[in-house]
């Protein structure tokens, strides 16, 4: 099937082109971009709309058709779980392929799962719910013996050989582990030629007793080993200390270290209630209270420390929200803006699974059944970022927006996954992953109260040349997603 997008404003961050043109695409890729193209193809008039490469989300924990459909309506064509990863990665790829996906998908090697297998005897099953449940288990959060370190590094090496897209490191969930272990992971990544994607440990401003400052650690490891090291959701791990953290990362980059960074435009995060940093004493160090925690499935705002400790004990894998900045406060909202505006910071959602009161975590109905619970970033990260950074503030041009949402995240993967080199571009030879959006209407509609409301303004979305969204409507029959796999050297 061939499609000719006629007369749109074409934005290609790969070449810097921004102008009116036609785009001819098929399942094989982008065939041509230019004025007055003619071809035997289905013609779609996109006059007045912006046409660009589909968004590449490096940080999505959505492993379902339901969740990926929300991301499709947000302009995403590739959704990758790189911060946490899944293990065994072969099983993760096989199960996604068997179920079918609207979007392209891929996974990193899971540092947390490898450590949990060796240190706690927990067999990984490539399931996000199992992964959330393990986060609050202290058995895997300790430092390793030399034999244990060698064992879980070997597991990670095996996962890389099986096609993992680098190593996902949940250091913030085991913040007291020996710094030498993180350095060993960086050395492994450098030797394999793959990136790491790290949820950093606490900052020294928050916990002066931390073995090493989280952001300084990632900068130092990148400098010492030469590994490409990605700092996940700098907004949520930095909070009020974002300026110092960004300065640390900027200094490392200026010194030649391969450090990259991502952010999302929300003042609340989401994780399992058993996470180490939601322990009451650690919340206090951050200037937060139990009432900063809201249980996702019930909407309960935790009233006191006793209730929080009970929730953490009884169901440590239960998902929750953690409010770290007040988006209604202009000063705190400006901190979020600075994280997004940091030079070359990429947009990544940290999208979370959707769950319903009856225990389901999947639905092929569309619109989604009522009552689904998740973080609004699952449905609205990219549209909200475009609304804030392009439409409302003019901080970014459309060319810059596509650099941040499509081009730069793809370039993080060039070395580990040569197939990624065709992504994030809109020129002949690129993948036919294309988003067509209304520049005056693009916006998020998901809220904390109604988190599964789809974004508005994505008029068309093509994944491998197949229309997943057409005329603003989702095609429920379209499951064209393909695996993006690593090929470490």
Coordinates of C-alpha atoms in Angstrom, one line a residue, residues 34-475:
X34 CA 9.2 17.0 -2.7
X35 CA 6.8 19.3 -4.5
X36 CA 4.2 18.1 -7.0
X37 CA 4.8 14.4 -6.5
X38 CA 2.7 12.0 -8.6
X39 CA 2.2 8.3 -8.0
X40 CA -0.3 5.5 -7.9
X41 CA -1.2 5.9 -4.3
X42 CA -3.9 6.7 -1.8
X43 CA -3.8 10.5 -1.7
X44 CA -4.4 12.3 1.6
X45 CA -4.8 16.1 1.7
X46 CA -2.7 17.4 4.7
X47 CA -2.8 21.1 3.7
X48 CA -2.3 23.2 6.8
X49 CA -1.0 20.3 8.9
X50 CA 2.5 19.5 10.1
X51 CA 4.1 16.3 8.8
X52 CA 7.1 14.9 10.7
X53 CA 8.8 11.7 11.8
X54 CA 6.8 9.8 14.4
X55 CA 7.8 10.2 18.0
X56 CA 10.3 7.7 19.5
X57 CA 9.6 7.1 23.1
X58 CA 12.7 5.7 24.9
X59 CA 10.9 5.2 28.2
X60 CA 7.6 3.4 28.0
X61 CA 6.5 0.7 30.4
X62 CA 3.4 0.1 28.3
X63 CA 3.3 -3.5 27.1
X64 CA -0.3 -3.7 25.9
X65 CA -2.4 -2.9 22.9
X66 CA -4.5 -0.6 25.1
X67 CA -1.6 1.4 26.3
X68 CA 0.1 1.7 22.9
X69 CA -3.2 2.9 21.4
X70 CA -3.1 5.8 23.8
X71 CA 0.5 6.5 22.8
X72 CA -0.5 6.4 19.1
X73 CA -3.0 9.1 19.7
X74 CA -0.2 11.1 21.3
X75 CA 2.0 10.8 18.1
X76 CA 4.3 7.9 19.2
X77 CA 5.3 5.4 16.5
X78 CA 8.0 3.6 18.5
X79 CA 7.6 2.8 22.3
X80 CA 10.7 1.3 24.0
X81 CA 11.1 0.1 27.6
X82 CA 14.7 1.0 28.2
X83 CA 14.9 2.4 31.8
X84 CA 13.7 -0.9 33.4
X85 CA 13.8 -3.4 30.5
X86 CA 12.4 -6.8 30.6
X87 CA 14.0 -10.2 31.2
X88 CA 14.3 -12.7 29.5
X89 CA 14.4 -10.3 26.6
X90 CA 13.7 -13.1 24.0
X91 CA 10.5 -13.9 25.8
X92 CA 9.5 -10.2 25.9
X93 CA 10.0 -9.9 22.1
X94 CA 8.2 -13.2 21.4
X95 CA 5.2 -12.3 23.5
X96 CA 4.8 -8.8 22.0
X97 CA 5.0 -10.3 18.5
X98 CA 2.4 -13.0 19.3
X99 CA -0.1 -10.5 20.7
X100 CA 0.5 -7.9 18.1
X101 CA 1.3 -4.2 18.7
X102 CA 0.1 -1.0 17.1
X103 CA 3.6 0.6 17.6
X104 CA 7.2 -0.6 17.2
X105 CA 8.6 -2.0 20.4
X106 CA 11.9 -3.0 22.1
X107 CA 13.5 -3.7 25.4
X108 CA 16.8 -3.2 27.3
X109 CA 18.5 -5.8 29.4
X110 CA 17.1 -5.4 32.9
X111 CA 19.7 -4.7 35.6
X112 CA 17.1 -5.0 38.3
X113 CA 15.8 -8.4 37.1
X114 CA 19.3 -9.8 36.7
X115 CA 20.3 -8.7 40.2
X116 CA 17.0 -10.1 41.6
X117 CA 17.7 -13.5 40.0
X118 CA 21.2 -13.8 41.4
X119 CA 20.7 -12.0 44.8
X120 CA 17.2 -13.1 45.7
X121 CA 16.5 -16.2 43.5
X122 CA 13.6 -14.4 41.8
X123 CA 13.1 -15.9 38.3
X124 CA 12.2 -13.2 35.8
X125 CA 9.1 -13.7 33.6
X126 CA 9.3 -10.6 31.2
X127 CA 6.2 -9.2 32.9
X128 CA 5.9 -5.6 34.0
X129 CA 3.5 -6.4 36.9
X130 CA 6.0 -8.9 38.3
X131 CA 8.7 -6.3 37.9
X132 CA 6.8 -3.8 39.9
X133 CA 6.2 -6.3 42.6
X134 CA 10.0 -7.0 42.9
X135 CA 10.9 -3.3 43.3
X136 CA 10.0 -3.2 47.0
X137 CA 11.8 -6.5 47.9
X138 CA 14.9 -5.6 49.9
X139 CA 16.6 -8.9 49.1
X140 CA 18.0 -7.7 45.7
X141 CA 18.8 -4.1 46.9
X142 CA 22.0 -5.0 48.7
X143 CA 25.5 -4.8 47.4
X144 CA 26.9 -7.9 45.6
X145 CA 29.8 -10.2 46.4
X146 CA 32.4 -10.5 43.7
X147 CA 30.9 -13.8 42.6
X148 CA 27.4 -12.4 42.5
X149 CA 28.5 -9.4 40.6
X150 CA 30.1 -11.6 38.0
X151 CA 27.0 -13.7 37.8
X152 CA 24.5 -10.9 37.1
X153 CA 26.9 -9.1 34.7
X154 CA 27.0 -12.4 32.8
X155 CA 23.2 -12.5 32.6
X156 CA 23.2 -8.9 31.2
X157 CA 25.8 -9.9 28.7
X158 CA 23.7 -12.8 27.6
X159 CA 20.6 -10.5 27.2
X160 CA 22.6 -8.1 25.1
X161 CA 23.6 -11.0 22.8
X162 CA 19.9 -11.9 22.5
X163 CA 19.0 -8.4 21.1
X164 CA 18.5 -6.1 24.1
X165 CA 18.8 -2.4 23.3
X166 CA 21.4 -1.7 26.0
X167 CA 21.1 -1.9 29.8
X168 CA 18.4 -0.4 31.9
X169 CA 19.6 0.5 35.4
X170 CA 17.0 1.1 38.2
X171 CA 19.7 2.4 40.6
X172 CA 17.2 4.6 42.4
X173 CA 15.5 1.5 43.7
X174 CA 18.6 0.1 45.3
X175 CA 20.3 3.4 46.3
X176 CA 22.8 2.0 48.8
X177 CA 24.6 -0.4 46.5
X178 CA 28.3 -0.1 46.1
X179 CA 29.3 2.5 43.4
X180 CA 31.8 0.0 42.0
X181 CA 28.9 -2.1 40.7
X182 CA 27.5 0.7 38.6
X183 CA 31.0 1.3 37.2
X184 CA 31.2 -2.3 36.3
X185 CA 27.9 -2.0 34.3
X186 CA 29.3 1.0 32.5
X187 CA 32.4 -0.9 31.6
X188 CA 30.3 -3.8 30.2
X189 CA 28.2 -1.3 28.2
X190 CA 31.3 0.3 26.8
X191 CA 32.8 -3.0 25.7
X192 CA 29.5 -4.2 24.1
X193 CA 29.0 -0.8 22.4
X194 CA 25.5 -0.3 23.9
X195 CA 24.0 2.6 26.0
X196 CA 22.8 2.5 29.6
X197 CA 19.5 4.1 30.7
X198 CA 19.6 5.0 34.4
X199 CA 17.1 6.0 37.0
X200 CA 19.8 7.6 39.2
X201 CA 20.1 7.1 42.9
X202 CA 19.3 10.0 45.4
X203 CA 21.0 13.3 45.1
X204 CA 23.4 14.4 47.9
X205 CA 21.2 17.4 48.7
X206 CA 18.4 15.0 49.5
X207 CA 20.5 12.4 51.4
X208 CA 24.0 13.4 52.4
X209 CA 24.7 9.8 53.5
X210 CA 24.2 8.4 50.0
X211 CA 27.3 6.5 48.7
X212 CA 27.6 8.9 45.8
X213 CA 25.4 11.6 44.3
X214 CA 23.2 10.1 41.6
X215 CA 23.8 12.6 38.8
X216 CA 27.5 13.0 39.6
X217 CA 27.8 9.2 39.4
X218 CA 26.4 8.9 35.9
X219 CA 28.6 11.7 34.7
X220 CA 31.7 10.2 36.3
X221 CA 31.0 6.7 35.0
X222 CA 30.5 8.0 31.4
X223 CA 33.8 9.9 31.7
X224 CA 35.8 7.0 33.0
X225 CA 34.5 4.3 30.7
X226 CA 33.5 6.1 27.6
X227 CA 30.0 4.4 27.7
X228 CA 27.0 6.2 26.3
X229 CA 24.9 6.9 29.4
X230 CA 21.4 8.2 29.4
X231 CA 19.9 10.0 32.5
X232 CA 16.2 9.1 32.7
X233 CA 13.4 11.5 33.7
X234 CA 15.7 14.2 35.1
X235 CA 12.7 16.2 36.1
X236 CA 11.4 13.7 38.7
X237 CA 14.8 12.6 40.1
X238 CA 16.0 16.2 40.5
X239 CA 13.0 18.0 41.7
X240 CA 14.0 21.4 43.2
X241 CA 17.6 20.7 42.5
X242 CA 17.2 20.6 38.7
X243 CA 19.6 23.5 38.0
X244 CA 22.5 21.9 39.9
X245 CA 21.9 18.6 38.2
X246 CA 21.7 20.1 34.7
X247 CA 24.9 22.0 35.4
X248 CA 26.6 18.7 36.4
X249 CA 25.5 17.0 33.2
X250 CA 26.4 20.0 31.1
X251 CA 29.9 20.0 32.5
X252 CA 30.3 16.3 31.8
X253 CA 29.2 16.8 28.2
X254 CA 31.5 19.7 27.7
X255 CA 34.3 17.5 28.9
X256 CA 33.5 15.0 26.2
X257 CA 31.4 12.4 28.1
X258 CA 28.6 10.7 26.3
X259 CA 25.8 11.8 28.6
X260 CA 22.2 12.3 27.4
X261 CA 19.1 13.3 29.3
X262 CA 15.3 13.0 29.1
X263 CA 12.3 14.8 30.7
X264 CA 8.5 14.8 30.8
X265 CA 6.1 17.7 31.5
X266 CA 4.4 16.5 34.8
X267 CA 5.0 17.4 38.4
X268 CA 4.1 13.9 39.6
X269 CA 5.7 10.5 38.9
X270 CA 4.4 7.0 39.1
X271 CA 6.0 3.8 40.5
X272 CA 5.3 0.9 42.9
X273 CA 4.5 2.0 46.4
X274 CA 7.3 -0.3 47.7
X275 CA 10.0 1.7 46.0
X276 CA 13.0 2.6 48.2
X277 CA 12.5 6.4 47.7
X278 CA 8.8 6.2 48.9
X279 CA 9.9 5.0 52.4
X280 CA 8.6 7.6 54.9
X281 CA 12.0 8.7 56.1
X282 CA 13.2 9.2 52.5
X283 CA 10.1 11.2 51.6
X284 CA 10.9 13.5 54.5
X285 CA 14.4 14.0 53.1
X286 CA 12.9 15.2 49.9
X287 CA 10.6 17.6 51.7
X288 CA 7.6 15.4 50.9
X289 CA 4.9 13.8 53.1
X290 CA 2.8 10.6 52.9
X291 CA 0.0 12.8 51.5
X292 CA 2.3 13.3 48.4
X293 CA 1.5 9.7 47.6
X294 CA -1.7 8.7 45.8
X295 CA -2.6 5.1 45.2
X296 CA -3.4 4.7 41.5
X297 CA -6.0 2.0 41.6
X298 CA -8.2 3.5 44.4
X299 CA -7.4 7.2 44.3
X300 CA -6.5 7.1 48.0
X301 CA -4.3 9.9 49.2
X302 CA -2.2 8.4 51.9
X303 CA -3.0 10.1 55.2
X304 CA 0.0 9.3 57.4
X305 CA 3.2 7.4 57.8
X306 CA 1.5 4.4 59.5
X307 CA -0.8 4.0 56.5
X308 CA 2.0 4.3 54.1
X309 CA 4.1 1.7 55.9
X310 CA 1.1 -0.7 55.8
X311 CA 0.6 -0.2 52.1
X312 CA 4.3 -0.8 51.4
X313 CA 4.2 -4.0 53.5
X314 CA 0.9 -5.5 52.2
X315 CA 1.3 -4.8 48.5
X316 CA 4.7 -3.3 47.6
X317 CA 4.0 -3.6 43.9
X318 CA 0.8 -1.5 44.0
X319 CA 1.2 1.5 41.6
X320 CA 1.0 5.0 43.0
X321 CA 1.6 8.6 42.1
X322 CA 4.3 10.7 43.8
X323 CA 3.8 14.4 43.7
X324 CA 7.2 16.1 43.6
X325 CA 6.4 19.5 42.1
X326 CA 3.3 21.7 42.1
X327 CA 2.4 22.5 38.5
X328 CA 0.1 25.3 39.7
X329 CA 3.0 27.1 41.4
X330 CA 4.7 29.3 38.7
X331 CA 8.2 28.8 40.3
X332 CA 7.9 25.0 40.4
X333 CA 6.3 24.9 36.9
X334 CA 9.4 26.8 35.7
X335 CA 11.6 24.0 37.0
X336 CA 9.8 21.6 34.7
X337 CA 10.2 24.0 31.8
X338 CA 13.9 24.2 32.4
X339 CA 14.3 20.4 32.4
X340 CA 12.5 20.2 29.0
X341 CA 14.4 23.3 27.6
X342 CA 17.9 21.9 28.5
X343 CA 19.9 21.7 25.3
X344 CA 19.3 18.4 23.5
X345 CA 17.1 16.9 26.3
X346 CA 14.8 14.5 24.7
X347 CA 11.1 14.0 25.5
X348 CA 10.2 10.6 27.0
X349 CA 7.0 9.6 28.7
X350 CA 7.7 7.0 31.4
X351 CA 4.3 5.7 30.3
X352 CA 2.8 3.2 32.8
X353 CA 0.4 0.2 32.3
X354 CA -3.3 0.8 32.3
X355 CA -5.2 -1.2 34.8
X356 CA -9.0 -1.6 35.4
X357 CA -10.8 -2.3 38.7
X358 CA -11.5 -5.9 37.7
X359 CA -7.8 -6.6 37.5
X360 CA -7.4 -6.4 33.7
X361 CA -4.4 -4.8 32.3
X362 CA -5.4 -5.2 28.6
X363 CA -8.3 -4.2 26.5
X364 CA -8.8 -4.3 22.7
X365 CA -11.9 -2.1 23.0
X366 CA -11.7 1.4 21.6
X367 CA -12.5 3.8 23.1
X368 CA -11.0 2.2 26.2
X369 CA -13.5 0.9 28.8
X370 CA -14.2 3.4 31.6
X371 CA -12.3 3.2 34.9
X372 CA -8.8 2.5 33.5
X373 CA -6.1 3.9 35.8
X374 CA -2.6 5.0 34.9
X375 CA -0.5 8.2 34.9
X376 CA -1.8 10.8 32.4
X377 CA 1.7 10.9 30.9
X378 CA 0.8 7.6 29.3
X379 CA -1.7 9.3 27.1
X380 CA -0.5 12.9 27.0
X381 CA 3.3 13.4 27.3
X382 CA 4.1 14.4 23.8
X383 CA 1.0 16.5 23.1
X384 CA 1.4 18.3 26.4
X385 CA 5.0 19.0 25.6
X386 CA 4.1 20.4 22.2
X387 CA 1.4 22.5 23.7
X388 CA 3.7 23.9 26.3
X389 CA 7.0 24.3 24.3
X390 CA 5.7 25.2 20.9
X391 CA 2.1 26.5 21.0
X392 CA 2.0 28.4 24.3
X393 CA 5.6 29.6 24.9
X394 CA 7.2 29.4 21.5
X395 CA 10.3 28.0 23.2
X396 CA 10.7 25.5 20.4
X397 CA 10.1 25.7 16.7
X398 CA 8.4 22.7 15.1
X399 CA 11.9 21.7 13.8
X400 CA 13.3 21.7 17.3
X401 CA 10.2 19.9 18.6
X402 CA 10.8 17.0 16.2
X403 CA 14.5 17.0 17.0
X404 CA 13.6 16.4 20.7
X405 CA 10.7 13.9 20.1
X406 CA 11.9 12.0 17.1
X407 CA 15.5 12.6 15.9
X408 CA 17.6 12.8 19.0
X409 CA 16.0 9.7 20.7
X410 CA 16.6 7.7 17.6
X411 CA 20.3 8.8 17.5
X412 CA 20.8 7.3 21.0
X413 CA 20.2 3.9 19.4
X414 CA 22.2 4.1 16.2
X415 CA 25.2 2.1 17.5
X416 CA 23.2 -0.7 19.3
X417 CA 20.4 -1.0 16.7
X418 CA 21.5 -0.1 13.1
X419 CA 17.8 -0.2 12.1
X420 CA 17.2 2.9 14.2
X421 CA 19.3 4.9 11.7
X422 CA 16.1 5.0 9.5
X423 CA 14.0 6.5 12.3
X424 CA 13.6 10.1 13.4
X425 CA 13.9 11.4 9.8
X426 CA 11.5 12.3 7.0
X427 CA 13.5 11.9 3.8
X428 CA 13.7 9.3 1.1
X429 CA 15.0 6.0 2.6
X430 CA 13.7 6.7 6.1
X431 CA 11.2 4.4 7.8
X432 CA 7.6 5.2 7.0
X433 CA 6.8 6.2 10.6
X434 CA 5.0 9.5 10.2
X435 CA 2.8 11.7 12.4
X436 CA 0.6 14.4 10.9
X437 CA -0.7 16.8 13.4
X438 CA -2.8 20.0 13.6
X439 CA -0.5 22.7 14.9
X440 CA -3.3 24.8 16.3
X441 CA -5.1 22.0 18.1
X442 CA -2.5 19.6 19.4
X443 CA -3.0 19.2 23.1
X444 CA -3.3 16.7 25.9
X445 CA -6.6 15.9 27.6
X446 CA -5.6 13.3 30.1
X447 CA -5.7 14.3 33.7
X448 CA -4.9 12.6 37.0
X449 CA -8.6 12.1 37.5
X450 CA -9.2 10.9 34.0
X451 CA -5.8 9.6 32.8
X452 CA -6.9 7.6 29.7
X453 CA -8.4 10.5 27.8
X454 CA -6.6 10.5 24.4
X455 CA -4.7 13.5 23.1
X456 CA -6.2 15.7 20.4
X457 CA -4.6 17.0 17.2
X458 CA -2.9 13.9 15.8
X459 CA -4.8 13.7 12.5
X460 CA -2.8 10.8 10.9
X461 CA -0.2 8.3 12.2
X462 CA 1.6 5.8 10.0
X463 CA 3.6 3.0 11.5
X464 CA 5.7 1.1 8.9
X465 CA 3.5 2.8 6.3
X466 CA 0.3 1.5 7.8
X467 CA -2.3 4.0 9.0
X468 CA -2.9 3.5 12.7
X469 CA -4.7 6.9 13.0
X470 CA -6.6 8.3 10.1
X471 CA -8.6 11.5 10.2
X472 CA -8.1 11.6 13.9
X473 CA -9.7 8.2 14.4
X474 CA -7.8 5.1 15.6
X475 CA -7.9 2.0 13.3

